[in-house]
mmCIF file of C-alpha atoms and ligand atoms in Angstrom:
data_model
loop_
_atom_site.group_PDB
_atom_site.id
_atom_site.type_symbol
_atom_site.label_atom_id
_atom_site.label_comp_id
_atom_site.label_asym_id
_atom_site.label_seq_id
_atom_site.Cartn_x
_atom_site.Cartn_y
_atom_site.Cartn_z
ATOM 1 C CA MET A 1 -41.906 51.787 94.626
ATOM 2 C CA LYS A 2 -39.127 50.388 92.395
ATOM 3 C CA PRO A 3 -35.555 50.222 93.749
ATOM 4 C CA ALA A 4 -33.551 53.336 92.909
ATOM 5 C CA VAL A 5 -31.339 53.391 89.808
ATOM 6 C CA LYS A 6 -27.756 54.436 90.571
ATOM 7 C CA VAL A 7 -26.410 57.045 88.165
ATOM 8 C CA THR A 8 -22.793 58.187 88.284
ATOM 9 C CA ILE A 9 -21.926 61.481 86.601
ATOM 10 C CA THR A 10 -18.291 62.567 86.244
ATOM 11 C CA GLY A 11 -17.430 66.244 85.813
ATOM 12 C CA ALA A 12 -20.701 66.925 87.607
ATOM 13 C CA ALA A 13 -19.713 70.453 88.658
ATOM 14 C CA GLY A 14 -18.951 71.497 85.077
ATOM 15 C CA HIS A 15 -21.246 73.303 82.660
ATOM 16 C CA ILE A 16 -22.906 70.228 81.194
ATOM 17 C CA GLY A 17 -23.019 68.450 84.562
ATOM 18 C CA TYR A 18 -24.757 71.427 86.158
ATOM 19 C CA ALA A 19 -27.381 71.434 83.396
ATOM 20 C CA LEU A 20 -27.851 67.661 83.711
ATOM 21 C CA VAL A 21 -28.079 66.615 87.344
ATOM 22 C CA PHE A 22 -31.351 68.420 88.107
ATOM 23 C CA ARG A 23 -33.062 66.845 85.118
ATOM 24 C CA VAL A 24 -31.983 63.342 86.109
ATOM 25 C CA ALA A 25 -33.197 63.986 89.667
ATOM 26 C CA SER A 26 -36.542 65.301 88.412
ATOM 27 C CA GLY A 27 -37.340 62.074 86.528
ATOM 28 C CA ALA A 28 -36.673 63.261 82.964
ATOM 29 C CA MET A 29 -34.261 60.391 82.276
ATOM 30 C CA PHE A 30 -36.090 57.335 83.645
ATOM 31 C CA GLY A 31 -39.667 58.528 84.107
ATOM 32 C CA GLN A 32 -41.799 59.680 87.002
ATOM 33 C CA LYS A 33 -42.037 56.284 88.730
ATOM 34 C CA GLN A 34 -38.319 55.546 88.895
ATOM 35 C CA PRO A 35 -36.315 56.835 91.890
ATOM 36 C CA VAL A 36 -32.648 57.640 91.369
ATOM 37 C CA ILE A 37 -29.473 57.831 93.424
ATOM 38 C CA LEU A 38 -26.950 60.351 92.107
ATOM 39 C CA ARG A 39 -23.239 59.669 92.546
ATOM 40 C CA LEU A 40 -21.428 62.815 91.487
ATOM 41 C CA LEU A 41 -17.726 62.344 90.844
ATOM 42 C CA GLU A 42 -15.274 65.213 90.508
ATOM 43 C CA ILE A 43 -11.574 65.933 90.684
ATOM 44 C CA PRO A 44 -10.364 67.165 94.114
ATOM 45 C CA GLN A 45 -10.010 70.807 92.992
ATOM 46 C CA SER A 46 -13.695 70.917 91.941
ATOM 47 C CA MET A 47 -15.130 69.386 95.150
ATOM 48 C CA SER A 48 -15.992 72.767 96.670
ATOM 49 C CA SER A 49 -18.005 73.713 93.606
ATOM 50 C CA LEU A 50 -19.617 70.258 93.641
ATOM 51 C CA SER A 51 -20.703 70.738 97.247
ATOM 52 C CA GLY A 52 -22.732 73.748 96.056
ATOM 53 C CA VAL A 53 -24.401 71.605 93.392
ATOM 54 C CA GLY A 54 -25.231 69.079 96.120
ATOM 55 C CA MET A 55 -26.824 71.804 98.264
ATOM 56 C CA GLU A 56 -28.971 72.970 95.350
ATOM 57 C CA LEU A 57 -30.101 69.405 94.678
ATOM 58 C CA GLU A 58 -31.181 69.113 98.338
ATOM 59 C CA ASP A 59 -32.989 72.433 98.078
ATOM 60 C CA CYS A 60 -35.030 71.184 95.131
ATOM 61 C CA ALA A 61 -36.550 68.449 97.342
ATOM 62 C CA PHE A 62 -37.000 66.131 94.367
ATOM 63 C CA PRO A 63 -39.316 63.289 95.434
ATOM 64 C CA LEU A 64 -37.521 60.793 93.164
ATOM 65 C CA LEU A 65 -34.018 61.604 94.421
ATOM 66 C CA HIS A 66 -33.292 59.004 97.112
ATOM 67 C CA ASP A 67 -29.646 59.825 97.789
ATOM 68 C CA ILE A 68 -26.823 62.113 96.669
ATOM 69 C CA VAL A 69 -23.184 61.093 96.953
ATOM 70 C CA LEU A 70 -20.467 63.679 96.276
ATOM 71 C CA THR A 71 -16.991 62.242 95.901
ATOM 72 C CA ASP A 72 -13.588 62.463 94.273
ATOM 73 C CA ASP A 73 -12.994 58.736 94.820
ATOM 74 C CA PRO A 74 -13.855 56.498 91.816
ATOM 75 C CA ALA A 75 -14.270 53.503 94.167
ATOM 76 C CA ILE A 76 -17.185 55.330 95.797
ATOM 77 C CA GLY A 77 -18.442 57.095 92.664
ATOM 78 C CA PHE A 78 -18.736 53.956 90.527
ATOM 79 C CA ARG A 79 -19.687 51.431 93.242
ATOM 80 C CA ASP A 80 -22.495 49.169 91.944
ATOM 81 C CA THR A 81 -23.550 51.878 89.556
ATOM 82 C CA ASP A 82 -26.137 51.123 86.859
ATOM 83 C CA TYR A 83 -25.345 54.058 84.556
ATOM 84 C CA ALA A 84 -21.997 55.842 84.235
ATOM 85 C CA ILE A 85 -22.137 59.160 82.398
ATOM 86 C CA LEU A 86 -18.588 60.307 81.728
ATOM 87 C CA ILE A 87 -18.558 64.056 81.104
ATOM 88 C CA GLY A 88 -15.427 65.233 82.933
ATOM 89 C CA ALA A 89 -12.545 65.686 80.519
ATOM 90 C CA LYS A 90 -9.528 67.869 80.053
ATOM 91 C CA PRO A 91 -10.330 70.893 77.895
ATOM 92 C CA ARG A 92 -8.015 71.985 75.103
ATOM 93 C CA SER A 93 -5.704 74.666 76.508
ATOM 94 C CA LYS A 94 -4.000 77.397 74.498
ATOM 95 C CA GLY A 95 -1.322 76.053 72.185
ATOM 96 C CA MET A 96 -2.258 72.437 72.915
ATOM 97 C CA GLU A 97 -2.064 70.132 69.910
ATOM 98 C CA ARG A 98 -4.920 67.761 69.081
ATOM 99 C CA LYS A 99 -2.585 64.834 69.662
ATOM 100 C CA ASP A 100 -1.824 66.054 73.206
ATOM 101 C CA LEU A 101 -5.524 66.560 73.944
ATOM 102 C CA ILE A 102 -6.284 62.998 72.835
ATOM 103 C CA THR A 103 -3.397 61.588 74.872
ATOM 104 C CA GLU A 104 -4.269 63.550 78.026
ATOM 105 C CA ASN A 105 -7.882 62.435 77.887
ATOM 106 C CA ALA A 106 -6.914 58.866 77.091
ATOM 107 C CA LYS A 107 -5.215 58.661 80.484
ATOM 108 C CA ILE A 108 -8.391 59.828 82.236
ATOM 109 C CA PHE A 109 -10.649 57.417 80.360
ATOM 110 C CA SER A 110 -8.392 54.375 80.668
ATOM 111 C CA ALA A 111 -8.361 54.894 84.457
ATOM 112 C CA GLN A 112 -12.146 55.307 84.472
ATOM 113 C CA GLY A 113 -12.607 52.140 82.386
ATOM 114 C CA LYS A 114 -10.585 50.230 84.983
ATOM 115 C CA SER A 115 -12.622 51.705 87.849
ATOM 116 C CA ILE A 116 -15.916 50.902 86.139
ATOM 117 C CA ASN A 117 -14.735 47.353 85.498
ATOM 118 C CA ARG A 118 -13.826 46.941 89.145
ATOM 119 C CA TYR A 119 -16.627 48.718 90.972
ATOM 120 C CA ALA A 120 -19.718 49.134 88.766
ATOM 121 C CA SER A 121 -22.672 46.759 88.342
ATOM 122 C CA GLU A 122 -21.911 44.010 85.832
ATOM 123 C CA TYR A 123 -24.882 45.347 83.855
ATOM 124 C CA VAL A 124 -23.626 48.956 83.851
ATOM 125 C CA ARG A 125 -24.319 51.094 80.804
ATOM 126 C CA VAL A 126 -21.745 53.740 79.997
ATOM 127 C CA LEU A 127 -22.186 56.958 78.022
ATOM 128 C CA VAL A 128 -19.080 59.003 77.167
ATOM 129 C CA VAL A 129 -19.599 62.723 76.536
ATOM 130 C CA GLY A 130 -16.114 64.140 77.245
ATOM 131 C CA ASN A 131 -14.209 64.729 74.011
ATOM 132 C CA PRO A 132 -12.857 63.103 71.908
ATOM 133 C CA ALA A 133 -15.916 61.088 72.936
ATOM 134 C CA ASN A 134 -15.747 58.154 70.494
ATOM 135 C CA THR A 135 -12.099 57.422 71.185
ATOM 136 C CA ASN A 136 -12.526 57.954 74.926
ATOM 137 C CA ALA A 137 -15.299 55.325 74.860
ATOM 138 C CA LEU A 138 -13.001 52.944 73.009
ATOM 139 C CA ILE A 139 -10.269 53.397 75.612
ATOM 140 C CA ALA A 140 -12.661 53.019 78.542
ATOM 141 C CA SER A 141 -14.126 49.792 77.153
ATOM 142 C CA ALA A 142 -10.698 48.357 76.299
ATOM 143 C CA ASN A 143 -9.748 48.843 79.950
ATOM 144 C CA ALA A 144 -12.860 47.064 81.222
ATOM 145 C CA PRO A 145 -12.179 43.444 80.202
ATOM 146 C CA ASP A 146 -14.975 41.929 82.322
ATOM 147 C CA LEU A 147 -17.661 43.982 80.606
ATOM 148 C CA GLU A 148 -19.071 43.648 77.107
ATOM 149 C CA ARG A 149 -17.997 46.195 74.503
ATOM 150 C CA ASN A 150 -21.630 47.051 73.807
ATOM 151 C CA GLN A 151 -22.002 48.399 77.360
ATOM 152 C CA PHE A 152 -19.935 51.426 76.226
ATOM 153 C CA THR A 153 -21.330 54.151 73.972
ATOM 154 C CA ALA A 154 -20.477 57.740 73.055
ATOM 155 C CA MET A 155 -22.826 60.634 72.427
ATOM 156 C CA THR A 156 -23.872 61.824 68.989
ATOM 157 C CA ARG A 157 -27.424 62.503 70.139
ATOM 158 C CA LEU A 158 -26.819 66.237 70.295
ATOM 159 C CA ASP A 159 -25.834 66.204 66.609
ATOM 160 C CA HIS A 160 -28.935 64.079 65.908
ATOM 161 C CA ASN A 161 -31.216 66.500 67.767
ATOM 162 C CA ARG A 162 -29.607 69.513 66.070
ATOM 163 C CA ALA A 163 -30.304 67.849 62.726
ATOM 164 C CA LEU A 164 -33.962 67.242 63.658
ATOM 165 C CA GLY A 165 -34.339 70.882 64.684
ATOM 166 C CA GLN A 166 -32.893 72.213 61.444
ATOM 167 C CA LEU A 167 -34.961 69.878 59.276
ATOM 168 C CA ALA A 168 -38.138 70.763 61.163
ATOM 169 C CA ASN A 169 -37.441 74.475 60.568
ATOM 170 C CA LYS A 170 -36.746 73.967 56.887
ATOM 171 C CA THR A 171 -39.824 71.799 56.242
ATOM 172 C CA ASN A 172 -42.086 73.829 58.521
ATOM 173 C CA SER A 173 -42.978 70.660 60.406
ATOM 174 C CA LEU A 174 -42.783 69.422 63.975
ATOM 175 C CA VAL A 175 -39.759 67.504 65.220
ATOM 176 C CA ALA A 176 -42.164 64.732 66.285
ATOM 177 C CA ASP A 177 -43.289 64.357 62.643
ATOM 178 C CA ILE A 178 -39.747 63.486 61.477
ATOM 179 C CA ASN A 179 -38.455 59.918 61.588
ATOM 180 C CA ARG A 180 -35.190 58.149 60.786
ATOM 181 C CA MET A 181 -32.621 60.918 61.086
ATOM 182 C CA THR A 182 -29.070 59.541 61.141
ATOM 183 C CA ILE A 183 -25.666 60.776 62.268
ATOM 184 C CA TRP A 184 -22.833 58.530 61.098
ATOM 185 C CA GLY A 185 -19.244 58.487 62.333
ATOM 186 C CA ASN A 186 -17.226 60.516 64.776
ATOM 187 C CA HIS A 187 -18.526 63.309 67.042
ATOM 188 C CA SER A 188 -16.358 65.801 65.169
ATOM 189 C CA MET A 189 -16.301 67.770 61.953
ATOM 190 C CA THR A 190 -16.159 64.499 59.973
ATOM 191 C CA GLN A 191 -19.566 63.384 61.283
ATOM 192 C CA TYR A 192 -22.075 62.724 58.512
ATOM 193 C CA PRO A 193 -25.604 63.986 59.161
ATOM 194 C CA HIS A 194 -27.730 62.013 56.685
ATOM 195 C CA ILE A 195 -31.354 62.653 55.772
ATOM 196 C CA ASP A 196 -31.873 60.218 52.890
ATOM 197 C CA ASN A 197 -33.980 57.861 55.020
ATOM 198 C CA CYS A 198 -35.944 60.609 56.764
ATOM 199 C CA THR A 199 -39.670 60.830 56.485
ATOM 200 C CA VAL A 200 -41.752 63.861 57.375
ATOM 201 C CA ASN A 201 -45.331 62.957 58.253
ATOM 202 C CA GLY A 202 -44.733 59.667 56.444
ATOM 203 C CA PHE A 203 -43.542 61.265 53.177
ATOM 204 C CA SER A 204 -39.993 61.192 51.808
ATOM 205 C CA VAL A 205 -37.973 64.181 52.944
ATOM 206 C CA PHE A 206 -37.038 64.869 49.319
ATOM 207 C CA ASP A 207 -40.662 65.853 48.622
ATOM 208 C CA LEU A 208 -39.868 68.906 50.752
ATOM 209 C CA VAL A 209 -36.126 69.648 50.448
ATOM 210 C CA SER A 210 -33.530 69.213 47.706
ATOM 211 C CA ARG A 211 -30.341 67.181 47.836
ATOM 212 C CA ASP A 212 -28.419 70.386 47.105
ATOM 213 C CA TRP A 213 -29.843 71.971 50.268
ATOM 214 C CA ALA A 214 -28.814 68.915 52.257
ATOM 215 C CA ILE A 215 -25.255 68.959 50.918
ATOM 216 C CA ASP A 216 -24.591 72.698 50.757
ATOM 217 C CA HIS A 217 -26.469 73.964 53.825
ATOM 218 C CA PHE A 218 -27.749 71.272 56.152
ATOM 219 C CA ILE A 219 -24.656 69.071 56.566
ATOM 220 C CA PRO A 220 -22.126 71.894 57.150
ATOM 221 C CA ARG A 221 -24.529 73.663 59.512
ATOM 222 C CA ILE A 222 -24.868 70.608 61.748
ATOM 223 C CA GLN A 223 -21.120 69.953 61.623
ATOM 224 C CA ARG A 224 -20.417 73.556 62.708
ATOM 225 C CA ARG A 225 -23.346 74.089 65.066
ATOM 226 C CA GLY A 226 -21.158 73.870 68.173
ATOM 227 C CA ALA A 227 -18.950 76.705 66.884
ATOM 228 C CA GLU A 228 -22.040 78.741 65.894
ATOM 229 C CA ILE A 229 -23.260 78.557 69.505
ATOM 230 C CA ILE A 230 -19.865 79.448 70.968
ATOM 231 C CA ASN A 231 -19.764 82.516 68.697
ATOM 232 C CA ALA A 232 -23.217 83.600 69.846
ATOM 233 C CA ARG A 233 -22.990 82.818 73.590
ATOM 234 C CA GLY A 234 -19.293 83.138 74.175
ATOM 235 C CA LEU A 235 -19.664 79.732 75.885
ATOM 236 C CA SER A 236 -20.076 76.213 74.566
ATOM 237 C CA SER A 237 -23.457 74.518 74.452
ATOM 238 C CA ALA A 238 -24.264 73.006 77.813
ATOM 239 C CA ALA A 239 -28.062 72.827 78.191
ATOM 240 C CA SER A 240 -28.575 71.166 74.812
ATOM 241 C CA ALA A 241 -25.693 68.768 75.493
ATOM 242 C CA ALA A 242 -27.281 67.837 78.841
ATOM 243 C CA ASP A 243 -30.639 67.399 77.130
ATOM 244 C CA ALA A 244 -29.047 65.029 74.624
ATOM 245 C CA VAL A 245 -27.573 62.985 77.510
ATOM 246 C CA VAL A 246 -31.096 62.631 78.935
ATOM 247 C CA ASP A 247 -32.433 61.516 75.535
ATOM 248 C CA HIS A 248 -29.593 59.048 74.883
ATOM 249 C CA VAL A 249 -29.932 57.254 78.226
ATOM 250 C CA HIS A 250 -33.744 57.480 78.258
ATOM 251 C CA ASP A 251 -34.061 55.775 74.891
ATOM 252 C CA TRP A 252 -31.356 53.188 75.613
ATOM 253 C CA ALA A 253 -33.116 52.246 78.873
ATOM 254 C CA LEU A 254 -36.753 52.586 77.841
ATOM 255 C CA GLY A 255 -36.723 52.048 74.065
ATOM 256 C CA THR A 256 -37.091 53.984 70.816
ATOM 257 C CA ARG A 257 -40.384 54.895 69.168
ATOM 258 C CA ASP A 258 -41.940 52.354 66.791
ATOM 259 C CA GLY A 259 -40.844 53.043 63.219
ATOM 260 C CA ASP A 260 -38.087 55.427 64.284
ATOM 261 C CA TRP A 261 -34.440 55.194 65.267
ATOM 262 C CA ILE A 262 -31.831 57.323 67.001
ATOM 263 C CA SER A 263 -28.084 57.909 66.561
ATOM 264 C CA MET A 264 -25.606 56.451 69.043
ATOM 265 C CA ALA A 265 -21.856 55.966 68.753
ATOM 266 C CA VAL A 266 -21.307 52.266 69.494
ATOM 267 C CA PRO A 267 -18.562 49.692 68.866
ATOM 268 C CA SER A 268 -18.800 48.787 65.181
ATOM 269 C CA ASP A 269 -19.852 45.220 64.372
ATOM 270 C CA GLY A 270 -18.277 45.665 60.936
ATOM 271 C CA GLY A 271 -21.574 46.950 59.538
ATOM 272 C CA TYR A 272 -21.520 49.332 56.562
ATOM 273 C CA GLY A 273 -17.839 48.484 55.964
ATOM 274 C CA ILE A 274 -16.564 50.109 59.169
ATOM 275 C CA GLU A 275 -13.732 48.342 60.967
ATOM 276 C CA GLU A 276 -15.002 46.196 63.800
ATOM 277 C CA GLY A 277 -14.500 47.698 67.261
ATOM 278 C CA VAL A 278 -14.144 51.344 66.208
ATOM 279 C CA VAL A 279 -16.695 53.406 68.166
ATOM 280 C CA PHE A 280 -18.815 54.806 65.337
ATOM 281 C CA SER A 281 -22.159 56.569 65.266
ATOM 282 C CA TYR A 282 -24.879 54.449 63.670
ATOM 283 C CA PRO A 283 -28.663 54.507 63.443
ATOM 284 C CA VAL A 284 -29.893 52.214 66.242
ATOM 285 C CA THR A 285 -33.158 51.012 67.697
ATOM 286 C CA CYS A 286 -33.434 50.248 71.416
ATOM 287 C CA LYS A 287 -35.644 47.833 73.325
ATOM 288 C CA ASP A 288 -35.504 46.432 76.873
ATOM 289 C CA GLY A 289 -32.194 48.162 77.607
ATOM 290 C CA GLU A 290 -30.394 46.873 74.514
ATOM 291 C CA TYR A 291 -29.551 48.651 71.280
ATOM 292 C CA GLU A 292 -29.350 47.187 67.798
ATOM 293 C CA ILE A 293 -27.674 48.741 64.770
ATOM 294 C CA VAL A 294 -30.158 49.283 61.919
ATOM 295 C CA LYS A 295 -29.150 47.006 59.080
ATOM 296 C CA GLY A 296 -29.638 47.005 55.327
ATOM 297 C CA LEU A 297 -29.745 50.744 54.572
ATOM 298 C CA GLU A 298 -28.596 51.687 51.095
ATOM 299 C CA LEU A 299 -25.767 54.196 50.860
ATOM 300 C CA ASP A 300 -24.804 56.116 47.730
ATOM 301 C CA GLU A 301 -21.181 56.810 46.796
ATOM 302 C CA LEU A 302 -21.109 60.193 48.475
ATOM 303 C CA SER A 303 -22.358 58.663 51.725
ATOM 304 C CA ILE A 304 -19.848 55.820 51.599
ATOM 305 C CA SER A 305 -16.991 58.304 51.106
ATOM 306 C CA ARG A 306 -18.211 60.367 54.079
ATOM 307 C CA LEU A 307 -18.413 57.301 56.313
ATOM 308 C CA LYS A 308 -14.931 56.278 55.243
ATOM 309 C CA ALA A 309 -13.527 59.757 55.982
ATOM 310 C CA SER A 310 -14.918 59.625 59.519
ATOM 311 C CA GLU A 311 -13.658 56.077 60.019
ATOM 312 C CA LYS A 312 -10.185 57.232 58.874
ATOM 313 C CA GLU A 313 -10.201 59.993 61.481
ATOM 314 C CA LEU A 314 -11.195 57.505 64.191
ATOM 315 C CA ARG A 315 -8.407 55.133 63.162
ATOM 316 C CA GLU A 316 -5.957 58.036 63.380
ATOM 317 C CA GLU A 317 -7.208 58.939 66.854
ATOM 318 C CA ARG A 318 -6.846 55.302 67.887
ATOM 319 C CA ALA A 319 -3.279 55.174 66.538
ATOM 320 C CA ILE A 320 -2.363 58.119 68.798
ATOM 321 C CA ILE A 321 -3.466 56.243 71.931
ATOM 322 C CA GLU A 322 -2.560 52.716 70.825
ATOM 323 C CA ASP A 323 -0.098 52.395 73.730
ATOM 324 C CA LEU A 324 -2.930 52.830 76.245
ATOM 325 C CA LEU A 325 -4.989 49.987 74.780
ATOM 326 C CA PRO A 326 -4.274 46.744 76.635
ATOM 327 C CA LYS A 327 -2.609 44.190 74.369
ATOM 328 C CA GLY A 328 -4.099 40.813 73.535
HETATM 329 P P1 LIG B 424 -18.174 70.994 80.028
HETATM 330 O O1 LIG B 424 -19.105 70.424 81.016
HETATM 331 O O2 LIG B 424 -18.616 72.168 79.230
HETATM 332 O O3 LIG B 424 -17.691 69.849 78.971
HETATM 333 C C1 LIG B 424 -17.231 68.614 79.433
HETATM 334 C C2 LIG B 424 -16.812 67.748 78.269
HETATM 335 O O4 LIG B 424 -17.914 67.483 77.429
HETATM 336 C C3 LIG B 424 -15.727 68.362 77.378
HETATM 337 O O5 LIG B 424 -14.823 67.344 77.002
HETATM 338 C C4 LIG B 424 -16.518 68.818 76.190
HETATM 339 O O6 LIG B 424 -15.747 68.813 74.994
HETATM 340 C C5 LIG B 424 -17.523 67.733 76.088
HETATM 341 N N1 LIG B 424 -18.661 68.009 75.212
HETATM 342 C C6 LIG B 424 -19.263 67.088 74.438
HETATM 343 N N2 LIG B 424 -20.238 67.626 73.748
HETATM 344 C C7 LIG B 424 -20.267 68.918 74.040
HETATM 345 C C8 LIG B 424 -21.063 69.994 73.616
HETATM 346 N N3 LIG B 424 -22.012 69.864 72.727
HETATM 347 N N4 LIG B 424 -20.846 71.202 74.141
HETATM 348 C C9 LIG B 424 -19.863 71.360 75.047
HETATM 349 N N5 LIG B 424 -19.083 70.375 75.470
HETATM 350 C C10 LIG B 424 -19.266 69.159 74.981
HETATM 351 O O7 LIG B 424 -16.760 71.303 80.691
HETATM 352 P P2 LIG B 424 -16.406 72.048 82.040
HETATM 353 O O8 LIG B 424 -14.974 72.426 81.894
HETATM 354 O O9 LIG B 424 -17.431 73.048 82.435
HETATM 355 O O10 LIG B 424 -16.536 70.901 83.112
HETATM 356 C C11 LIG B 424 -15.698 69.803 83.140
HETATM 357 C C12 LIG B 424 -15.738 69.234 84.536
HETATM 358 O O11 LIG B 424 -15.016 68.024 84.477
HETATM 359 C C13 LIG B 424 -15.073 70.136 85.562
HETATM 360 O O12 LIG B 424 -15.951 70.267 86.653
HETATM 361 C C14 LIG B 424 -13.800 69.382 85.959
HETATM 362 O O13 LIG B 424 -13.513 69.510 87.306
HETATM 363 C C15 LIG B 424 -14.174 67.965 85.606
HETATM 364 N N6 LIG B 424 -13.055 67.112 85.212
HETATM 365 C C16 LIG B 424 -13.084 65.834 85.659
HETATM 366 C C17 LIG B 424 -12.085 64.960 85.331
HETATM 367 C C18 LIG B 424 -12.167 63.573 85.835
HETATM 368 O O14 LIG B 424 -13.233 63.125 86.183
HETATM 369 N N7 LIG B 424 -11.093 62.840 85.900
HETATM 370 C C19 LIG B 424 -10.936 65.363 84.520
HETATM 371 C C20 LIG B 424 -11.006 66.718 84.065
HETATM 372 C C21 LIG B 424 -12.059 67.545 84.400
HETATM 373 P P3 LIG B 424 -14.991 70.140 74.441
HETATM 374 O O15 LIG B 424 -13.906 70.449 75.460
HETATM 375 O O16 LIG B 424 -14.472 69.678 73.124
HETATM 376 O O17 LIG B 424 -16.043 71.195 74.361
#
């Protein structure tokens, strides 16, 4: 049997963490031949709740789960880890301004970047889920000087999957028949869900839907889907967010389908006119544990203006936390 992959999950006792850990342990993330070790990292006040999650994991008797570590110590949680999934984040409290939320979370993610730099495997791959995810990924990577920037990503896969679901409904097709969906930009209301390159069973999507539908219905629905779910459930989406974590890491580690791509927020290489270094969602393909931004796509004026609006928001977020980015 292969050696076990070490997976660290922060905020593991939270809603998304609770929906995620059992799926990782069952083999959904790395396949049925790959054992895993789970390192679940929490803040001290959530350790009691985390101990219950640990008991349930034991009670599942997952054959692929070779060890479970429950800790509030980053030195233990991140030690030699292969994958760091950063979910734990400070939620917006009543009356809190966006600026304060960004600043509070920046402190958490700069500390985690430092810990990952110090303790994790030099090949670690990091996925940031805690919001504001793109900017948190930027801060974490800036505080990990010994690691490459491209080892840090943020999650827009849930937006991508939501977009696939809505397009499949509208075109009366199967999700598996749709290729080349793209989410550009920030994981926020300025994200740009983009179907111009999509094919459905090999045909252009515009054989089946109109541009007006895309602009007036599809894009706003994906941008507001999180709020739609909160209104319906009275709670934010957790199972679908956890599912998107599984998809993001699975495809990064094991590769994307031939002829298709996925959406990942990654440090910009300057592509499509986005400032280098900003963590921006792009279409990417993955192979052998590496991702590559899809190049050469044509963008119309509307698309360019949407990408620019999201880039502007990310620059503004970065300006708020500039002091926490190491100089030089
Ligand atoms: P959740 O598990 O519901 O959410 C965690 C984070 O993921 C939030 O920042 C949330 O953003 C974000 N998120 C990203 N995408 C989504 C999505 N589609 N739907 C919902 N959330 C999304 O939060 P809980 O409060 O249940 O759990 C957080 C856990 O983190 C707690 O157990 C807490 O103890 C821990 N924690 C750990 C910290 C640390 O490690 N230093 C610091 C603070 C908390 P949004 O708030 O915008 O929904």
